[in-house]
PDB file of C-alpha atoms in Angstrom:
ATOM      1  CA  UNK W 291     121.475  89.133 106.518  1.00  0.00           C
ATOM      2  CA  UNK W 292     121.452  92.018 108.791  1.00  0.00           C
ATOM      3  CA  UNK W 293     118.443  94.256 108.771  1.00  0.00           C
ATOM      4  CA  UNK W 294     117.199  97.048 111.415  1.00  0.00           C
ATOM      5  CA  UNK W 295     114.553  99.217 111.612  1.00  0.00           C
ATOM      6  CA  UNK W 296     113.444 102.283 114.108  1.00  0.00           C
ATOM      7  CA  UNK W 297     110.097 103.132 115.026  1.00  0.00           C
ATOM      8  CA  UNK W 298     109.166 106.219 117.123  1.00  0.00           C
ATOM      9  CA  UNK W 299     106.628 108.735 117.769  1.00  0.00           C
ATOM     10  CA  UNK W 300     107.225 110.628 114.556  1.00  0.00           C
ATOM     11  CA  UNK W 301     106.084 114.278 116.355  1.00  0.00           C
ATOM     12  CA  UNK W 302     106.560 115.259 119.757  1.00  0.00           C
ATOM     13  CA  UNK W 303     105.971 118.125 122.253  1.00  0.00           C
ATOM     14  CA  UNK W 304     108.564 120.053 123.992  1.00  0.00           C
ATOM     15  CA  UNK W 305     109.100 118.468 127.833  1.00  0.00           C
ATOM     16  CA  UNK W 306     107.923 114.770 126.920  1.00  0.00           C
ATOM     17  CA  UNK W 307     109.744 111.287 126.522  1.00  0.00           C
ATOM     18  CA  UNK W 308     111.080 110.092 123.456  1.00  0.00           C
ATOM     19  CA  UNK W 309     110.275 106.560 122.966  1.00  0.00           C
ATOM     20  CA  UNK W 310     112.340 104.870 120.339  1.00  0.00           C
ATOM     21  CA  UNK W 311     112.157 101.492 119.439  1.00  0.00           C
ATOM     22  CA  UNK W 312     114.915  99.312 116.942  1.00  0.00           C
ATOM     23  CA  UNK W 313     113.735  95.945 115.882  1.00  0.00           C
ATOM     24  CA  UNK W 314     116.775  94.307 114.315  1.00  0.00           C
ATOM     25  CA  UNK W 315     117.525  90.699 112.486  1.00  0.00           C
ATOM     26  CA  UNK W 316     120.043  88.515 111.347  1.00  0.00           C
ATOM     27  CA  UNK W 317     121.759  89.071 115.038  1.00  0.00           C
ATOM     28  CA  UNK W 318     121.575  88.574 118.596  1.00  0.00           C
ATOM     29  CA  UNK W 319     121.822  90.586 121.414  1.00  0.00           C
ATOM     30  CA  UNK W 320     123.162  87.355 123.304  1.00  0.00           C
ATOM     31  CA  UNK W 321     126.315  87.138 121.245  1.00  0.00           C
ATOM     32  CA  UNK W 322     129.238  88.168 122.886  1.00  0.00           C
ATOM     33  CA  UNK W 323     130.556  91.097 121.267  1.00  0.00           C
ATOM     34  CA  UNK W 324     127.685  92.521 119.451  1.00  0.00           C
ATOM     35  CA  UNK W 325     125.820  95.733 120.711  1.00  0.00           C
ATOM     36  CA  UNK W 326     123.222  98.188 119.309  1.00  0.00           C
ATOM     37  CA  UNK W 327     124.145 101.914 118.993  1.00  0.00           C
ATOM     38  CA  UNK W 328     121.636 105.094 118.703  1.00  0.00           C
ATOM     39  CA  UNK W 329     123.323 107.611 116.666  1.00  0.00           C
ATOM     40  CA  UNK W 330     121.256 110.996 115.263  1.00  0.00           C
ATOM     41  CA  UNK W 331     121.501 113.676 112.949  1.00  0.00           C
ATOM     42  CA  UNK W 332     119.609 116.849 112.125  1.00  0.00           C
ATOM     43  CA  UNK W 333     118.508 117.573 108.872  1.00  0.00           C
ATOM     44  CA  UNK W 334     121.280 118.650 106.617  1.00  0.00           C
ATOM     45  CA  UNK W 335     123.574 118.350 109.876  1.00  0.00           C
ATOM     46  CA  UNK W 336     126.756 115.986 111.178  1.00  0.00           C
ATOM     47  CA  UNK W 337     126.565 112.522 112.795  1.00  0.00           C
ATOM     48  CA  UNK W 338     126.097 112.572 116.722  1.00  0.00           C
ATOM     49  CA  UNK W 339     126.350 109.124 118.751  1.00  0.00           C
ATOM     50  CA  UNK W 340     123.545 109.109 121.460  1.00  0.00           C
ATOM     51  CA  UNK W 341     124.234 105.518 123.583  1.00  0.00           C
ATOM     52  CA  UNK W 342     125.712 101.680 123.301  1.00  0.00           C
ATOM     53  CA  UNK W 343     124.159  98.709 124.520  1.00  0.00           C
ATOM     54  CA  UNK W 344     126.519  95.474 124.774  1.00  0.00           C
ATOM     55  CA  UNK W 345     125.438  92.066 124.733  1.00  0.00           C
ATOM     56  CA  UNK W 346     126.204  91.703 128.320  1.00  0.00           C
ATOM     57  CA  UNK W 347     123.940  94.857 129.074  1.00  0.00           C
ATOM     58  CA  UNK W 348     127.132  97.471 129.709  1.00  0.00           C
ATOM     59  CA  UNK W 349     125.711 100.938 128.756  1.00  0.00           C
ATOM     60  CA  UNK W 350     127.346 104.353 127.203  1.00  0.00           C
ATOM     61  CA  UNK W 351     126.190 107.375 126.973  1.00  0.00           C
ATOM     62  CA  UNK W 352     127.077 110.212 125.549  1.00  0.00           C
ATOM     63  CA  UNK W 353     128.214 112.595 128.656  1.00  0.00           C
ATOM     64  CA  UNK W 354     126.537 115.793 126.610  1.00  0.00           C
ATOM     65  CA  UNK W 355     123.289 114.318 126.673  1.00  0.00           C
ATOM     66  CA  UNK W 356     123.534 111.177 129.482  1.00  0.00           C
ATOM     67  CA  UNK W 357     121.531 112.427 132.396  1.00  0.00           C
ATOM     68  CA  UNK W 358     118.366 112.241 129.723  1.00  0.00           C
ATOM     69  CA  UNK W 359     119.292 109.451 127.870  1.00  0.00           C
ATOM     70  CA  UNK W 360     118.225 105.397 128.741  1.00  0.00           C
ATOM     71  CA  UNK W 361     118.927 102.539 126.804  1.00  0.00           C
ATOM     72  CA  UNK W 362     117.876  99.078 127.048  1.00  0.00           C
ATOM     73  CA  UNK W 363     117.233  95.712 125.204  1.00  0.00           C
ATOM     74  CA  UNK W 364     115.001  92.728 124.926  1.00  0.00           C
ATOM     75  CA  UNK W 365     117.230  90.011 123.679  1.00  0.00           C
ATOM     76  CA  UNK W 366     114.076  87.634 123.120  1.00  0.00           C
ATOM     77  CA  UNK W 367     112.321  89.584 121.114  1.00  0.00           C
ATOM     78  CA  UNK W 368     115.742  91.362 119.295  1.00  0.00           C
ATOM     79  CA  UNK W 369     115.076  94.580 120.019  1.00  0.00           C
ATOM     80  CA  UNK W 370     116.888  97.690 121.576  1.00  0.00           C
ATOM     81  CA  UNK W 371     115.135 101.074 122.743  1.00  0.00           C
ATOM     82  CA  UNK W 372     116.022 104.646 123.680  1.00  0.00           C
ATOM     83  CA  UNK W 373     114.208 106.980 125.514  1.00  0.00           C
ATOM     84  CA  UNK W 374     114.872 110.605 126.091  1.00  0.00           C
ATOM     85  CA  UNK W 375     113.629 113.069 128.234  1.00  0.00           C
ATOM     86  CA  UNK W 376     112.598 116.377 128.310  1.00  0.00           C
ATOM     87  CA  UNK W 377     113.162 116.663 124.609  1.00  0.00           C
ATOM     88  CA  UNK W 378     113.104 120.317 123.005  1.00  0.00           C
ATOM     89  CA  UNK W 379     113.550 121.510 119.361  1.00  0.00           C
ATOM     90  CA  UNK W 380     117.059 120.451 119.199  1.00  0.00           C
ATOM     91  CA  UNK W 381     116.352 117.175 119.309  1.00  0.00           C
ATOM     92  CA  UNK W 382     114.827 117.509 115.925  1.00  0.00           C
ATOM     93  CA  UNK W 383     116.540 115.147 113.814  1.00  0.00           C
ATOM     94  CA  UNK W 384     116.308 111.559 112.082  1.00  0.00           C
ATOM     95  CA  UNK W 385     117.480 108.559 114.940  1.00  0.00           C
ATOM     96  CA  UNK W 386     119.282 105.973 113.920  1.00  0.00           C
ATOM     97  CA  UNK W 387     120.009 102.391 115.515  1.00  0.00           C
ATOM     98  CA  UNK W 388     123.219 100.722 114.394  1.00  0.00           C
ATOM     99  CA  UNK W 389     124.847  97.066 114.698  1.00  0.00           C
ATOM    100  CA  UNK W 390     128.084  97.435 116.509  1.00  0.00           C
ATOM    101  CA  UNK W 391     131.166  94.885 117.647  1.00  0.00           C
ATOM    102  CA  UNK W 392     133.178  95.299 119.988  1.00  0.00           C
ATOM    103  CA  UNK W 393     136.007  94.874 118.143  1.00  0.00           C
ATOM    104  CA  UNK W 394     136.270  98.079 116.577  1.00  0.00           C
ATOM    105  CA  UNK W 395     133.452  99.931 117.702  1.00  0.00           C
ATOM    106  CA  UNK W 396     132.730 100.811 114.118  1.00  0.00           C
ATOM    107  CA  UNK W 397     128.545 101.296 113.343  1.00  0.00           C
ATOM    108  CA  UNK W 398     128.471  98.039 110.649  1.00  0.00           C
ATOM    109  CA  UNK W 399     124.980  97.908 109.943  1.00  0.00           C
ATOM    110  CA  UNK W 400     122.299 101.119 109.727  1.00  0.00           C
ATOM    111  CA  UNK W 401     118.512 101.123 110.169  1.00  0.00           C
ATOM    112  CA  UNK W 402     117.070 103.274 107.387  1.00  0.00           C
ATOM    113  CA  UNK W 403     116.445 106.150 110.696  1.00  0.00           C
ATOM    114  CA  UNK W 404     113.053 107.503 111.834  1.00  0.00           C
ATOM    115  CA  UNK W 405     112.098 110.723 111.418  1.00  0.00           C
ATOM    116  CA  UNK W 406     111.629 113.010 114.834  1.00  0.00           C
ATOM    117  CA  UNK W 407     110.135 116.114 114.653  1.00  0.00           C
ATOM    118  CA  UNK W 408     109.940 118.079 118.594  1.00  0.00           C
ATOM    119  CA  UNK W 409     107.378 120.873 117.953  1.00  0.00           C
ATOM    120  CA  UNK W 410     104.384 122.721 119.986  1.00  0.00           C
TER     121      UNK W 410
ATOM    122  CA  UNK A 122     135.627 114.439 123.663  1.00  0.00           C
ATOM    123  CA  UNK A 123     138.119 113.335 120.664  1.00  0.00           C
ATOM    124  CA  UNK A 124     137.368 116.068 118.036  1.00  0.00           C
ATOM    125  CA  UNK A 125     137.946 115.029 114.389  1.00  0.00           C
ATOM    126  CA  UNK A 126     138.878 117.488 112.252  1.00  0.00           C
ATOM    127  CA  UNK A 127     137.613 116.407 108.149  1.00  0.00           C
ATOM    128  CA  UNK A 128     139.259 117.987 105.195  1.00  0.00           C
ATOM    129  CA  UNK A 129     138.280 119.459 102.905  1.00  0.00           C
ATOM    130  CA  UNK A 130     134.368 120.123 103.562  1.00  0.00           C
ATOM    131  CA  UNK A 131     133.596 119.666 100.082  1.00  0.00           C
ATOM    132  CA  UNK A 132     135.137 118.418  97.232  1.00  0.00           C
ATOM    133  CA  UNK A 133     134.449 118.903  93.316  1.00  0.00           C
ATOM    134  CA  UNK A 134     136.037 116.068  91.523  1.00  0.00           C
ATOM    135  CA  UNK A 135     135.325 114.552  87.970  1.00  0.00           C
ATOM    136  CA  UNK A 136     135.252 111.020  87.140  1.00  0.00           C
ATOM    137  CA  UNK A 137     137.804 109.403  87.311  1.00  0.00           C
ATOM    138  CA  UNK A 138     139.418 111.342  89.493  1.00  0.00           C
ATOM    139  CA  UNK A 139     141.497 110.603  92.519  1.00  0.00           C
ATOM    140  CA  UNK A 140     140.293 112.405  95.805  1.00  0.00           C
ATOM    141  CA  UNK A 141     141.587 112.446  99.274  1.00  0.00           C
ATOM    142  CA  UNK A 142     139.813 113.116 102.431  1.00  0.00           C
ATOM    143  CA  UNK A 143     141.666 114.208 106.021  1.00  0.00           C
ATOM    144  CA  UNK A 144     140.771 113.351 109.247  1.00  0.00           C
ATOM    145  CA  UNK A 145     142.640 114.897 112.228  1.00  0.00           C
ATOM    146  CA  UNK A 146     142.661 113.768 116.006  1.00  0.00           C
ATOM    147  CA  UNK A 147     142.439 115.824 118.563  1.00  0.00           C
ATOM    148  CA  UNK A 148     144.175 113.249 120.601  1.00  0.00           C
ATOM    149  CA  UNK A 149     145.861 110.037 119.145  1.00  0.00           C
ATOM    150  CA  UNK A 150     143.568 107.198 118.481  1.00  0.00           C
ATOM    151  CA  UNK A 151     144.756 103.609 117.626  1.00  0.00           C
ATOM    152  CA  UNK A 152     143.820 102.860 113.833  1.00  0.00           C
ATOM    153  CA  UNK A 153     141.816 100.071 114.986  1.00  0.00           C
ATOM    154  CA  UNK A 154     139.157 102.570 115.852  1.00  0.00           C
ATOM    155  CA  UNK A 155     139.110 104.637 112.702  1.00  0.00           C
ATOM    156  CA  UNK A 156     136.337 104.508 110.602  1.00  0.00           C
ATOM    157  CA  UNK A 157     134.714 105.752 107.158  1.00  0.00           C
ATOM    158  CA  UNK A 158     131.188 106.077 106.399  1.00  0.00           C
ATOM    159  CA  UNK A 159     129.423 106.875 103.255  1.00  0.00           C
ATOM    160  CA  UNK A 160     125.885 108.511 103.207  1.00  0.00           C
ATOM    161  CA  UNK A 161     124.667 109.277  99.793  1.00  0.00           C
ATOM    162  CA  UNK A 162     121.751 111.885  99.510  1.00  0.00           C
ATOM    163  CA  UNK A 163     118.729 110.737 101.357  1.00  0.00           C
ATOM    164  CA  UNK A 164     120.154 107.803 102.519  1.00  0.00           C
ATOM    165  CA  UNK A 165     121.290 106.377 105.978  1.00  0.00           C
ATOM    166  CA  UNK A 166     125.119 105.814 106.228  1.00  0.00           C
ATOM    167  CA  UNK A 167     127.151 102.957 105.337  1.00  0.00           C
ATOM    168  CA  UNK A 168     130.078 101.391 106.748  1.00  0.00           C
ATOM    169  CA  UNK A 169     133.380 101.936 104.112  1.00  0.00           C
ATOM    170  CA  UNK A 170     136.252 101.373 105.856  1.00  0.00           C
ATOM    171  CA  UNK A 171     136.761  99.864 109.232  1.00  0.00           C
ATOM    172  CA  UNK A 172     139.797 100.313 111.497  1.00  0.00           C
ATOM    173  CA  UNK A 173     141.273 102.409 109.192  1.00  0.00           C
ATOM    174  CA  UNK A 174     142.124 100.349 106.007  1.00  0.00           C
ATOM    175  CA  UNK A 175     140.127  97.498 105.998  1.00  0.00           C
ATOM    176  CA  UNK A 176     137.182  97.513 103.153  1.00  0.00           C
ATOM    177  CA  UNK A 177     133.521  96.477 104.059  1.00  0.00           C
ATOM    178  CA  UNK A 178     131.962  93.894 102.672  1.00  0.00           C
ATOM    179  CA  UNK A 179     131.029  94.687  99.428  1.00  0.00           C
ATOM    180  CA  UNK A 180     133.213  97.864  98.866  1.00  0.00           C
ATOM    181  CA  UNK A 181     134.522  98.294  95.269  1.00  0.00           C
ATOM    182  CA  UNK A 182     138.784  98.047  95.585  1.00  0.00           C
ATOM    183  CA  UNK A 183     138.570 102.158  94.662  1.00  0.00           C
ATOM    184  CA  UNK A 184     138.169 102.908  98.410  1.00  0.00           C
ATOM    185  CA  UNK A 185     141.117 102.695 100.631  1.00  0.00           C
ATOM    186  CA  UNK A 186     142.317 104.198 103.849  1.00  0.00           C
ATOM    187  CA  UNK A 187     145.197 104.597 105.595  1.00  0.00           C
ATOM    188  CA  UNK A 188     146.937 106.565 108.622  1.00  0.00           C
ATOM    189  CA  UNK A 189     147.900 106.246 112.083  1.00  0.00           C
ATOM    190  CA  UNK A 190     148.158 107.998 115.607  1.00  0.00           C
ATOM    191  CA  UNK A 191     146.525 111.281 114.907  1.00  0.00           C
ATOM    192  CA  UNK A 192     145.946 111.569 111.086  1.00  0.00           C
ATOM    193  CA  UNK A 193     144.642 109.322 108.931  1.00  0.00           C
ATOM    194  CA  UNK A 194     142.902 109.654 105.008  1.00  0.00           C
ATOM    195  CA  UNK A 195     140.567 108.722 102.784  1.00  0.00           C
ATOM    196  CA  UNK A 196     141.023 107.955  99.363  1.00  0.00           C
ATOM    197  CA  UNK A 197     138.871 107.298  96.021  1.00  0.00           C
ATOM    198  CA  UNK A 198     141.639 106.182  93.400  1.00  0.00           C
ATOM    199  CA  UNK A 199     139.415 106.964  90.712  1.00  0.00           C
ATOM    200  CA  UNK A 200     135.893 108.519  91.149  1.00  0.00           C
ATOM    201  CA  UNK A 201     132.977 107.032  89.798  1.00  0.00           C
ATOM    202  CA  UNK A 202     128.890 109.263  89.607  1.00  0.00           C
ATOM    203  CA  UNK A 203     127.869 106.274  92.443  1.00  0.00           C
ATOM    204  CA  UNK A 204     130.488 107.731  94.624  1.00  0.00           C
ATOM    205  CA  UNK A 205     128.890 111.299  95.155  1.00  0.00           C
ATOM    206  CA  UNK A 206     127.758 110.674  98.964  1.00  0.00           C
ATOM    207  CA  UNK A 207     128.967 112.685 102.195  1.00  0.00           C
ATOM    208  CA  UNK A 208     131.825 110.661 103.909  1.00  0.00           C
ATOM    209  CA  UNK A 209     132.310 111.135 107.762  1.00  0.00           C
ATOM    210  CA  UNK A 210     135.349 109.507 109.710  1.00  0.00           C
ATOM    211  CA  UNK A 211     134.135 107.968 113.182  1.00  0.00           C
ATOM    212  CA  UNK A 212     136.315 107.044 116.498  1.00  0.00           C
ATOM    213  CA  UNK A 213     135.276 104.246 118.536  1.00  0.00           C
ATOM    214  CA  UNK A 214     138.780 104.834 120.772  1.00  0.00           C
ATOM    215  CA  UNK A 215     137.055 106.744 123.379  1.00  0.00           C
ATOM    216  CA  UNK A 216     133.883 107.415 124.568  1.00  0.00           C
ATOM    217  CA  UNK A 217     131.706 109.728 123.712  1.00  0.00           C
ATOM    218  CA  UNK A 218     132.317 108.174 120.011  1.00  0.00           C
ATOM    219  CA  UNK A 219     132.206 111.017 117.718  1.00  0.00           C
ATOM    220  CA  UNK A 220     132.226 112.055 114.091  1.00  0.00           C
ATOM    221  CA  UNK A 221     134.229 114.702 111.833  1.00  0.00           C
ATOM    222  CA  UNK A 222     131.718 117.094 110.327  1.00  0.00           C
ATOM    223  CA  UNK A 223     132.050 115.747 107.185  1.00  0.00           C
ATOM    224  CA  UNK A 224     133.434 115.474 103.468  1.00  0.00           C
ATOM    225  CA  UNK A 225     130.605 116.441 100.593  1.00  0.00           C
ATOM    226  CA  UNK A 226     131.825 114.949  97.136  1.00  0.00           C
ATOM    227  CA  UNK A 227     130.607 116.435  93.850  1.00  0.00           C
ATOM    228  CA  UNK A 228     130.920 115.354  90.200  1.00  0.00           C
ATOM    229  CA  UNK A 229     131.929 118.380  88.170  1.00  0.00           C
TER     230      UNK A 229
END
């Protein structure tokens, strides 16, 4: 059974670092083929796709946002991370982390998301 | 950036009704990279339909897709209250991935 979760700072200032954390199960990050995806959306907004991690540790980011994005992994403990710099109030929005193959590149499994809120 | 164009934004439908949803390329993508998401209110998405026609596990035999090259659809043969949810389509052909805007689905 497949099962993620995200965990981040909840509320944030303008100009720091998001720190977001997915602790997944029922995969591994070793496996060829399987990545973790970061994928947001604003309240009462559309789906945006942040960054990929691959088992192999290839990395995509989303040009619009890539110079502030960085994603990583720790395979032994099965977890996958984002961070984000110099976040302002459109970064607002509930983060997900997703299970993805690299078959399709379709987002197979969702965490339930974490709630961001950037605010002074 | 592939752009996909959903249609209609909202729908109204009663049950047992059959509703189809749009989604237009901006550029031709190949249907194994085609994708249908369901979020219902509150919740996080879930996976539908993967590379364009294939059900998830789990997906009641209502849902189908179909399409090809630059247009591809949605379809609920015959709508059911569970089904009232946002659907998105999703392209995984080219990177950045991206989402339509969106399909809202009522019950009249």
């Amino acid at each position: 059974q497949v099962t993620l979760k995200e965990s981040g700072p909840g509320i944030l200032q303008p100009s720091q670092t998001l720190s977001l954390t997915c602790t997944f199960s029922g995969f591994s990050l070793s496996t060829y083929g399987m990545g973790v995806g970061w994928i947001r959306q604003p309240s009462g907004k559309g789906l945006e796709w942040l960054a990929n991690i691959w088992w192999d540790d290839d990395k995509y980011y989303n040009p619009s946002l890539k110079n502030r994005l960085t994603i990583s992994k720790d395979t032994s403990n099965n977890q996958a991370f984002l961070k984000i710099t110099n976040v302002d109030t459109a970064d607002t929005a509930t983060y997900y982390c997703a299970l993805i193959t690299i078959a399709a590149i379709s987002f197979d499994y969702w965490g339930q998301g974490v709630m961001v809120t950037v605010s002074s | 950036a592939i752009v996909l164009n959903q249609s209609p934004s909202s729908i109204i439908a009663s049950q047992g009704e059959k509703v189809t949803i749009t989604c237009r390329a901006s550029s031709s993508i190949s249907s194994n990279y085609l994708h249908w998401y369901q979020q219902k209110p509150g919740a996080f998405p879930k996976l539908v339909i993967y590379s364009t026609s294939y059900r998830a596990s789990g997906v009641p035999s209502r849902f189908s897709g179909s399409g090809s090259g630059t247009s591809y659809s949605f379809t609920i043969s015959r709508v059911e209250a569970e089904d009232v949810a946002t659907y998105y389509c999703q392209q995984g052909s080219s990177n950045p991935y991206t989402f339509g805007a969106g399909t809202k689905l009522e019950l009249k």
